[in-house]
Structures are given as C-alpha cells and as structure tokens.
Amino acid sequence: LTSNVSPSIKGRVMFEVKPEKTEALDAYFEFNPKLGEARPLMFKLGQFKKPFSYQEFVMTSSDLNLIERTFTHAFLESKLFASSRDQGLMVKADLWDSGVPVMLYAGVFNGNGKNVKFDANSGKQVVGRVEATPITGVSIGANGTFNHRGYATDSTNTQDYVVWGADLVLAK
C-alpha cells in the first residue's frame, strides 16, 4: 500500500504474509521537498531497504533473471547485516537535474535487521551508495557500510563489520 499524502510526502506499508507468520517488509515515510523547479533531495524514515548493492537495493524481485537471489544475498543479509531492510533514516541526492548523472545515498540504521522492535545494543549502522551513469546504458555503483553492533544487553561483546561493494550494469 503506497499513498501520496501530498506532492512532497509519500508513505508505504508492505507486508509478507505466510501461513506461519506475517511480517512488515516496508513501513516508511518519504519527504521530497521541492527546491526551485526540481526535487533533488529525498528523506526517508522508517523500515526499508538499505542502500547497499545494486541487486538488493535497486533491482526488484520481478526483475531478477533467476527465481532466487544469489548466495551473496543471504551472506550479506544474515552474516554481515549489510543489505536487506532495517529501521533508519536515509537521504538521497539526485544530481541529474544539475547535469551530473549521479545519485548519492546515505543512511543511518539500527543495524539489527527488519522487524526488531527494540534496539538491544548501542551500535548503529552507516550505509552509503554512489551510482553514476557516465554514458547511456552503463551504470557504475559503489557502496559501503560500517556496522557497529554495540554492547548487547546480555553480553559485553561488540561486533564491527565493514563491507564494501561495487557493481557495473550494462543495459540495452
């Protein structure tokens, strides 16, 4: 369910319904203020996909060539907490209207994954992505994340993850 509250404000709620459980995938608000004649900035708050990896962030499931995502998806999501959905705040800067074919994304997230009701540690995750289209049909992306999982309530151990990635997309 997606709703445009106004030209500058949009909300979305999306659930995954299974026989054993129902869980929220997306639940967020976007604020896209008009600056002059363009809307170059977008602020997103709630639970949504982190801006990491072309396959995870940009490509929808219906656009996949295979029925499942690659093995790296599960590794990035469950072991390194780099991709997938999380609660947080993200800023997107679209430089296309300024004549620069670049999109910038930066976000701060809980770092614990989707549908975690309480933040059980003091750490946060910072995620960033840059996408450039130097020529039509060629897109180059780079992303990185630092996840400081902090001190858990039942432990004094911390876990830090630094993950970098890049992608090259050739389109028709």
PDB file of N, CA and C in Angstrom, residues 5-88:
ATOM      1  N   VAL A   5       0.563  11.433   0.248  1.00  0.00           N
ATOM      2  CA  VAL A   5      -0.159  12.326   1.150  1.00  0.00           C
ATOM      3  C   VAL A   5      -0.214  13.723   0.537  1.00  0.00           C
ATOM      4  N   SER A   6       0.868  14.132  -0.089  1.00  0.00           N
ATOM      5  CA  SER A   6       0.961  15.407  -0.799  1.00  0.00           C
ATOM      6  C   SER A   6       2.024  15.224  -1.876  1.00  0.00           C
ATOM      7  N   PRO A   7       2.258  16.234  -2.728  1.00  0.00           N
ATOM      8  CA  PRO A   7       3.327  16.076  -3.721  1.00  0.00           C
ATOM      9  C   PRO A   7       4.710  15.851  -3.092  1.00  0.00           C
ATOM     10  N   SER A   8       4.888  16.272  -1.843  1.00  0.00           N
ATOM     11  CA  SER A   8       6.191  16.141  -1.178  1.00  0.00           C
ATOM     12  C   SER A   8       6.274  14.988  -0.192  1.00  0.00           C
ATOM     13  N   ILE A   9       5.140  14.381   0.161  1.00  0.00           N
ATOM     14  CA  ILE A   9       5.139  13.341   1.202  1.00  0.00           C
ATOM     15  C   ILE A   9       4.474  12.080   0.675  1.00  0.00           C
ATOM     16  N   LYS A  10       5.178  10.966   0.838  1.00  0.00           N
ATOM     17  CA  LYS A  10       4.666   9.656   0.411  1.00  0.00           C
ATOM     18  C   LYS A  10       4.862   8.667   1.551  1.00  0.00           C
ATOM     19  N   GLY A  11       3.948   7.751   1.703  1.00  0.00           N
ATOM     20  CA  GLY A  11       4.073   6.693   2.703  1.00  0.00           C
ATOM     21  C   GLY A  11       3.866   5.340   2.055  1.00  0.00           C
ATOM     22  N   ARG A  12       4.457   4.322   2.671  1.00  0.00           N
ATOM     23  CA  ARG A  12       4.314   2.963   2.124  1.00  0.00           C
ATOM     24  C   ARG A  12       4.318   1.950   3.260  1.00  0.00           C
ATOM     25  N   VAL A  13       3.443   0.969   3.144  1.00  0.00           N
ATOM     26  CA  VAL A  13       3.409  -0.170   4.053  1.00  0.00           C
ATOM     27  C   VAL A  13       3.274  -1.417   3.185  1.00  0.00           C
ATOM     28  N   MET A  14       4.170  -2.391   3.403  1.00  0.00           N
ATOM     29  CA  MET A  14       4.128  -3.631   2.640  1.00  0.00           C
ATOM     30  C   MET A  14       4.392  -4.792   3.593  1.00  0.00           C
ATOM     31  N   PHE A  15       3.533  -5.796   3.536  1.00  0.00           N
ATOM     32  CA  PHE A  15       3.652  -6.964   4.399  1.00  0.00           C
ATOM     33  C   PHE A  15       3.947  -8.209   3.583  1.00  0.00           C
ATOM     34  N   GLU A  16       4.614  -9.170   4.215  1.00  0.00           N
ATOM     35  CA  GLU A  16       4.777 -10.501   3.655  1.00  0.00           C
ATOM     36  C   GLU A  16       3.926 -11.428   4.514  1.00  0.00           C
ATOM     37  N   VAL A  17       2.954 -12.071   3.886  1.00  0.00           N
ATOM     38  CA  VAL A  17       2.013 -12.927   4.611  1.00  0.00           C
ATOM     39  C   VAL A  17       2.324 -14.381   4.293  1.00  0.00           C
ATOM     40  N   LYS A  18       2.643 -15.137   5.337  1.00  0.00           N
ATOM     41  CA  LYS A  18       2.913 -16.573   5.213  1.00  0.00           C
ATOM     42  C   LYS A  18       1.988 -17.300   6.183  1.00  0.00           C
ATOM     43  N   PRO A  19       1.765 -18.596   5.974  1.00  0.00           N
ATOM     44  CA  PRO A  19       0.892 -19.327   6.907  1.00  0.00           C
ATOM     45  C   PRO A  19       1.390 -19.270   8.355  1.00  0.00           C
ATOM     46  N   GLU A  20       2.711 -19.291   8.548  1.00  0.00           N
ATOM     47  CA  GLU A  20       3.240 -19.327   9.913  1.00  0.00           C
ATOM     48  C   GLU A  20       3.415 -17.953  10.540  1.00  0.00           C
ATOM     49  N   LYS A  21       3.519 -16.896   9.705  1.00  0.00           N
ATOM     50  CA  LYS A  21       3.671 -15.557  10.283  1.00  0.00           C
ATOM     51  C   LYS A  21       3.449 -14.478   9.229  1.00  0.00           C
ATOM     52  N   THR A  22       3.159 -13.298   9.709  1.00  0.00           N
ATOM     53  CA  THR A  22       3.035 -12.111   8.879  1.00  0.00           C
ATOM     54  C   THR A  22       4.051 -11.103   9.388  1.00  0.00           C
ATOM     55  N   GLU A  23       4.840 -10.534   8.467  1.00  0.00           N
ATOM     56  CA  GLU A  23       5.828  -9.553   8.904  1.00  0.00           C
ATOM     57  C   GLU A  23       5.844  -8.350   7.971  1.00  0.00           C
ATOM     58  N   ALA A  24       6.185  -7.211   8.538  1.00  0.00           N
ATOM     59  CA  ALA A  24       6.286  -5.984   7.751  1.00  0.00           C
ATOM     60  C   ALA A  24       7.600  -5.992   6.977  1.00  0.00           C
ATOM     61  N   LEU A  25       7.540  -5.698   5.696  1.00  0.00           N
ATOM     62  CA  LEU A  25       8.748  -5.531   4.897  1.00  0.00           C
ATOM     63  C   LEU A  25       9.115  -4.047   4.839  1.00  0.00           C
ATOM     64  N   ASP A  26       8.165  -3.230   4.413  1.00  0.00           N
ATOM     65  CA  ASP A  26       8.376  -1.795   4.349  1.00  0.00           C
ATOM     66  C   ASP A  26       7.328  -1.081   5.182  1.00  0.00           C
ATOM     67  N   ALA A  27       7.746  -0.048   5.865  1.00  0.00           N
ATOM     68  CA  ALA A  27       6.842   0.834   6.605  1.00  0.00           C
ATOM     69  C   ALA A  27       7.595   2.153   6.771  1.00  0.00           C
ATOM     70  N   TYR A  28       7.342   3.094   5.866  1.00  0.00           N
ATOM     71  CA  TYR A  28       8.132   4.320   5.892  1.00  0.00           C
ATOM     72  C   TYR A  28       7.375   5.508   5.336  1.00  0.00           C
ATOM     73  N   PHE A  29       7.932   6.692   5.606  1.00  0.00           N
ATOM     74  CA  PHE A  29       7.501   7.946   5.009  1.00  0.00           C
ATOM     75  C   PHE A  29       8.668   8.540   4.252  1.00  0.00           C
ATOM     76  N   GLU A  30       8.380   9.161   3.111  1.00  0.00           N
ATOM     77  CA  GLU A  30       9.377   9.887   2.336  1.00  0.00           C
ATOM     78  C   GLU A  30       8.977  11.356   2.287  1.00  0.00           C
ATOM     79  N   PHE A  31       9.968  12.215   2.433  1.00  0.00           N
ATOM     80  CA  PHE A  31       9.755  13.649   2.282  1.00  0.00           C
ATOM     81  C   PHE A  31      10.661  14.115   1.156  1.00  0.00           C
ATOM     82  N   ASN A  32      10.055  14.648   0.103  1.00  0.00           N
ATOM     83  CA  ASN A  32      10.772  15.035  -1.106  1.00  0.00           C
ATOM     84  C   ASN A  32      10.457  16.508  -1.402  1.00  0.00           C
ATOM     85  N   PRO A  33      11.155  17.444  -0.729  1.00  0.00           N
ATOM     86  CA  PRO A  33      10.812  18.859  -0.883  1.00  0.00           C
ATOM     87  C   PRO A  33      11.180  19.407  -2.258  1.00  0.00           C
ATOM     88  N   LYS A  34      10.381  20.344  -2.707  1.00  0.00           N
ATOM     89  CA  LYS A  34      10.660  20.995  -3.986  1.00  0.00           C
ATOM     90  C   LYS A  34      11.620  22.144  -3.734  1.00  0.00           C
ATOM     91  N   LEU A  35      12.756  22.114  -4.425  1.00  0.00           N
ATOM     92  CA  LEU A  35      13.753  23.173  -4.322  1.00  0.00           C
ATOM     93  C   LEU A  35      13.872  23.817  -5.688  1.00  0.00           C
ATOM     94  N   GLY A  36      13.307  24.985  -5.853  1.00  0.00           N
ATOM     95  CA  GLY A  36      13.241  25.602  -7.178  1.00  0.00           C
ATOM     96  C   GLY A  36      12.246  24.838  -8.017  1.00  0.00           C
ATOM     97  N   GLU A  37      12.685  24.382  -9.168  1.00  0.00           N
ATOM     98  CA  GLU A  37      11.818  23.610 -10.062  1.00  0.00           C
ATOM     99  C   GLU A  37      12.015  22.104  -9.917  1.00  0.00           C
ATOM    100  N   ALA A  38      12.985  21.690  -9.109  1.00  0.00           N
ATOM    101  CA  ALA A  38      13.329  20.269  -9.009  1.00  0.00           C
ATOM    102  C   ALA A  38      13.102  19.744  -7.590  1.00  0.00           C
ATOM    103  N   ARG A  39      13.221  18.449  -7.455  1.00  0.00           N
ATOM    104  CA  ARG A  39      13.147  17.768  -6.163  1.00  0.00           C
ATOM    105  C   ARG A  39      14.409  16.912  -6.005  1.00  0.00           C
ATOM    106  N   PRO A  40      15.571  17.562  -5.786  1.00  0.00           N
ATOM    107  CA  PRO A  40      16.839  16.821  -5.777  1.00  0.00           C
ATOM    108  C   PRO A  40      17.117  16.039  -4.495  1.00  0.00           C
ATOM    109  N   LEU A  41      16.401  16.324  -3.404  1.00  0.00           N
ATOM    110  CA  LEU A  41      16.634  15.630  -2.138  1.00  0.00           C
ATOM    111  C   LEU A  41      15.406  14.837  -1.725  1.00  0.00           C
ATOM    112  N   MET A  42      15.662  13.688  -1.109  1.00  0.00           N
ATOM    113  CA  MET A  42      14.583  12.873  -0.560  1.00  0.00           C
ATOM    114  C   MET A  42      15.050  12.338   0.791  1.00  0.00           C
ATOM    115  N   PHE A  43      14.196  12.468   1.785  1.00  0.00           N
ATOM    116  CA  PHE A  43      14.472  11.955   3.124  1.00  0.00           C
ATOM    117  C   PHE A  43      13.482  10.830   3.391  1.00  0.00           C
ATOM    118  N   LYS A  44      13.987   9.698   3.874  1.00  0.00           N
ATOM    119  CA  LYS A  44      13.141   8.534   4.138  1.00  0.00           C
ATOM    120  C   LYS A  44      13.341   8.102   5.577  1.00  0.00           C
ATOM    121  N   LEU A  45      12.240   7.854   6.293  1.00  0.00           N
ATOM    122  CA  LEU A  45      12.276   7.461   7.701  1.00  0.00           C
ATOM    123  C   LEU A  45      11.356   6.273   7.906  1.00  0.00           C
ATOM    124  N   GLY A  46      11.862   5.223   8.559  1.00  0.00           N
ATOM    125  CA  GLY A  46      11.051   4.042   8.843  1.00  0.00           C
ATOM    126  C   GLY A  46      11.843   2.771   8.598  1.00  0.00           C
ATOM    127  N   GLN A  47      11.148   1.727   8.137  1.00  0.00           N
ATOM    128  CA  GLN A  47      11.792   0.454   7.796  1.00  0.00           C
ATOM    129  C   GLN A  47      11.735   0.275   6.286  1.00  0.00           C
ATOM    130  N   PHE A  48      12.906   0.062   5.673  1.00  0.00           N
ATOM    131  CA  PHE A  48      13.004  -0.043   4.226  1.00  0.00           C
ATOM    132  C   PHE A  48      14.348  -0.671   3.860  1.00  0.00           C
ATOM    133  N   LYS A  49      14.567  -0.888   2.564  1.00  0.00           N
ATOM    134  CA  LYS A  49      15.830  -1.471   2.097  1.00  0.00           C
ATOM    135  C   LYS A  49      16.970  -0.480   2.288  1.00  0.00           C
ATOM    136  N   LYS A  50      18.096  -1.001   2.782  1.00  0.00           N
ATOM    137  CA  LYS A  50      19.293  -0.170   2.920  1.00  0.00           C
ATOM    138  C   LYS A  50      19.930   0.032   1.552  1.00  0.00           C
ATOM    139  N   PRO A  51      20.577   1.179   1.323  1.00  0.00           N
ATOM    140  CA  PRO A  51      21.159   1.454   0.006  1.00  0.00           C
ATOM    141  C   PRO A  51      22.500   0.759  -0.206  1.00  0.00           C
ATOM    142  N   PHE A  52      22.465  -0.557  -0.237  1.00  0.00           N
ATOM    143  CA  PHE A  52      23.685  -1.342  -0.403  1.00  0.00           C
ATOM    144  C   PHE A  52      23.450  -2.390  -1.471  1.00  0.00           C
ATOM    145  N   SER A  53      24.247  -2.390  -2.532  1.00  0.00           N
ATOM    146  CA  SER A  53      24.225  -3.397  -3.581  1.00  0.00           C
ATOM    147  C   SER A  53      23.125  -3.129  -4.612  1.00  0.00           C
ATOM    148  N   TYR A  54      23.498  -3.146  -5.868  1.00  0.00           N
ATOM    149  CA  TYR A  54      22.531  -2.971  -6.956  1.00  0.00           C
ATOM    150  C   TYR A  54      21.445  -4.036  -6.893  1.00  0.00           C
ATOM    151  N   GLN A  55      21.855  -5.292  -6.719  1.00  0.00           N
ATOM    152  CA  GLN A  55      20.896  -6.390  -6.725  1.00  0.00           C
ATOM    153  C   GLN A  55      19.903  -6.293  -5.576  1.00  0.00           C
ATOM    154  N   GLU A  56      20.349  -5.809  -4.439  1.00  0.00           N
ATOM    155  CA  GLU A  56      19.467  -5.732  -3.276  1.00  0.00           C
ATOM    156  C   GLU A  56      18.655  -4.449  -3.235  1.00  0.00           C
ATOM    157  N   PHE A  57      19.288  -3.327  -3.552  1.00  0.00           N
ATOM    158  CA  PHE A  57      18.653  -2.028  -3.360  1.00  0.00           C
ATOM    159  C   PHE A  57      17.896  -1.539  -4.588  1.00  0.00           C
ATOM    160  N   VAL A  58      18.483  -1.683  -5.750  1.00  0.00           N
ATOM    161  CA  VAL A  58      17.914  -1.100  -6.958  1.00  0.00           C
ATOM    162  C   VAL A  58      16.981  -2.076  -7.672  1.00  0.00           C
ATOM    163  N   MET A  59      17.412  -3.322  -7.815  1.00  0.00           N
ATOM    164  CA  MET A  59      16.677  -4.305  -8.610  1.00  0.00           C
ATOM    165  C   MET A  59      15.529  -4.931  -7.810  1.00  0.00           C
ATOM    166  N   THR A  60      14.339  -4.918  -8.390  1.00  0.00           N
ATOM    167  CA  THR A  60      13.203  -5.553  -7.725  1.00  0.00           C
ATOM    168  C   THR A  60      13.220  -7.056  -7.980  1.00  0.00           C
ATOM    169  N   SER A  61      12.492  -7.800  -7.170  1.00  0.00           N
ATOM    170  CA  SER A  61      12.433  -9.257  -7.324  1.00  0.00           C
ATOM    171  C   SER A  61      11.890  -9.659  -8.683  1.00  0.00           C
ATOM    172  N   SER A  62      10.955  -8.879  -9.216  1.00  0.00           N
ATOM    173  CA  SER A  62      10.362  -9.228 -10.514  1.00  0.00           C
ATOM    174  C   SER A  62      11.339  -9.024 -11.674  1.00  0.00           C
ATOM    175  N   ASP A  63      12.427  -8.275 -11.444  1.00  0.00           N
ATOM    176  CA  ASP A  63      13.418  -8.050 -12.493  1.00  0.00           C
ATOM    177  C   ASP A  63      14.562  -9.058 -12.480  1.00  0.00           C
ATOM    178  N   LEU A  64      14.576  -9.978 -11.529  1.00  0.00           N
ATOM    179  CA  LEU A  64      15.655 -10.960 -11.445  1.00  0.00           C
ATOM    180  C   LEU A  64      15.603 -11.934 -12.619  1.00  0.00           C
ATOM    181  N   ASN A  65      16.771 -12.340 -13.098  1.00  0.00           N
ATOM    182  CA  ASN A  65      16.835 -13.317 -14.184  1.00  0.00           C
ATOM    183  C   ASN A  65      16.548 -14.729 -13.688  1.00  0.00           C
ATOM    184  N   LEU A  66      16.827 -14.996 -12.427  1.00  0.00           N
ATOM    185  CA  LEU A  66      16.562 -16.298 -11.818  1.00  0.00           C
ATOM    186  C   LEU A  66      15.483 -16.123 -10.751  1.00  0.00           C
ATOM    187  N   ILE A  67      14.913 -17.229 -10.287  1.00  0.00           N
ATOM    188  CA  ILE A  67      13.847 -17.108  -9.300  1.00  0.00           C
ATOM    189  C   ILE A  67      14.340 -16.664  -7.938  1.00  0.00           C
ATOM    190  N   GLU A  68      15.558 -16.938  -7.626  1.00  0.00           N
ATOM    191  CA  GLU A  68      16.127 -16.572  -6.324  1.00  0.00           C
ATOM    192  C   GLU A  68      17.306 -15.624  -6.500  1.00  0.00           C
ATOM    193  N   ARG A  69      17.585 -14.892  -5.454  1.00  0.00           N
ATOM    194  CA  ARG A  69      18.765 -14.037  -5.448  1.00  0.00           C
ATOM    195  C   ARG A  69      20.002 -14.920  -5.252  1.00  0.00           C
ATOM    196  N   THR A  70      21.172 -14.384  -5.520  1.00  0.00           N
ATOM    197  CA  THR A  70      22.397 -15.170  -5.435  1.00  0.00           C
ATOM    198  C   THR A  70      22.731 -15.520  -3.985  1.00  0.00           C
ATOM    199  N   PHE A  71      23.706 -16.413  -3.810  1.00  0.00           N
ATOM    200  CA  PHE A  71      24.124 -16.823  -2.467  1.00  0.00           C
ATOM    201  C   PHE A  71      24.682 -15.638  -1.682  1.00  0.00           C
ATOM    202  N   THR A  72      25.182 -14.622  -2.371  1.00  0.00           N
ATOM    203  CA  THR A  72      25.723 -13.458  -1.657  1.00  0.00           C
ATOM    204  C   THR A  72      24.642 -12.708  -0.901  1.00  0.00           C
ATOM    205  N   HIS A  73      23.408 -12.795  -1.374  1.00  0.00           N
ATOM    206  CA  HIS A  73      22.292 -12.132  -0.687  1.00  0.00           C
ATOM    207  C   HIS A  73      22.174 -12.628   0.754  1.00  0.00           C
ATOM    208  N   ALA A  74      22.117 -13.931   0.927  1.00  0.00           N
ATOM    209  CA  ALA A  74      21.973 -14.497   2.273  1.00  0.00           C
ATOM    210  C   ALA A  74      23.181 -14.161   3.142  1.00  0.00           C
ATOM    211  N   PHE A  75      24.368 -14.193   2.560  1.00  0.00           N
ATOM    212  CA  PHE A  75      25.578 -13.878   3.312  1.00  0.00           C
ATOM    213  C   PHE A  75      25.594 -12.413   3.741  1.00  0.00           C
ATOM    214  N   LEU A  76      25.300 -11.521   2.802  1.00  0.00           N
ATOM    215  CA  LEU A  76      25.277 -10.090   3.132  1.00  0.00           C
ATOM    216  C   LEU A  76      24.199  -9.771   4.169  1.00  0.00           C
ATOM    217  N   GLU A  77      23.067 -10.436   4.056  1.00  0.00           N
ATOM    218  CA  GLU A  77      21.953 -10.140   4.947  1.00  0.00           C
ATOM    219  C   GLU A  77      22.096 -10.779   6.327  1.00  0.00           C
ATOM    220  N   SER A  78      22.367 -12.063   6.375  1.00  0.00           N
ATOM    221  CA  SER A  78      22.335 -12.757   7.665  1.00  0.00           C
ATOM    222  C   SER A  78      23.660 -12.765   8.415  1.00  0.00           C
ATOM    223  N   LYS A  79      24.762 -12.679   7.698  1.00  0.00           N
ATOM    224  CA  LYS A  79      26.068 -12.736   8.369  1.00  0.00           C
ATOM    225  C   LYS A  79      26.683 -11.361   8.599  1.00  0.00           C
ATOM    226  N   LEU A  80      26.559 -10.472   7.621  1.00  0.00           N
ATOM    227  CA  LEU A  80      27.204  -9.159   7.722  1.00  0.00           C
ATOM    228  C   LEU A  80      26.214  -8.019   7.960  1.00  0.00           C
ATOM    229  N   PHE A  81      24.913  -8.310   7.902  1.00  0.00           N
ATOM    230  CA  PHE A  81      23.862  -7.319   8.132  1.00  0.00           C
ATOM    231  C   PHE A  81      24.026  -6.110   7.211  1.00  0.00           C
ATOM    232  N   ALA A  82      24.560  -6.330   6.006  1.00  0.00           N
ATOM    233  CA  ALA A  82      24.848  -5.218   5.091  1.00  0.00           C
ATOM    234  C   ALA A  82      23.643  -4.834   4.258  1.00  0.00           C
ATOM    235  N   SER A  83      22.900  -5.795   3.755  1.00  0.00           N
ATOM    236  CA  SER A  83      21.785  -5.477   2.876  1.00  0.00           C
ATOM    237  C   SER A  83      20.472  -5.750   3.599  1.00  0.00           C
ATOM    238  N   SER A  84      19.423  -5.809   2.869  1.00  0.00           N
ATOM    239  CA  SER A  84      18.093  -6.086   3.370  1.00  0.00           C
ATOM    240  C   SER A  84      17.457  -4.861   3.992  1.00  0.00           C
ATOM    241  N   ARG A  85      16.448  -5.082   4.790  1.00  0.00           N
ATOM    242  CA  ARG A  85      15.680  -3.991   5.369  1.00  0.00           C
ATOM    243  C   ARG A  85      16.086  -3.759   6.817  1.00  0.00           C
ATOM    244  N   ASP A  86      15.876  -2.522   7.248  1.00  0.00           N
ATOM    245  CA  ASP A  86      16.208  -2.136   8.619  1.00  0.00           C
ATOM    246  C   ASP A  86      15.472  -0.845   8.926  1.00  0.00           C
ATOM    247  N   GLN A  87      15.430  -0.477  10.187  1.00  0.00           N
ATOM    248  CA  GLN A  87      14.824   0.795  10.583  1.00  0.00           C
ATOM    249  C   GLN A  87      15.895   1.868  10.585  1.00  0.00           C
ATOM    250  N   GLY A  88      15.557   3.015   9.992  1.00  0.00           N
ATOM    251  CA  GLY A  88      16.537   4.084   9.974  1.00  0.00           C
ATOM    252  C   GLY A  88      16.083   5.309   9.223  1.00  0.00           C
TER     253      GLY A  88
END
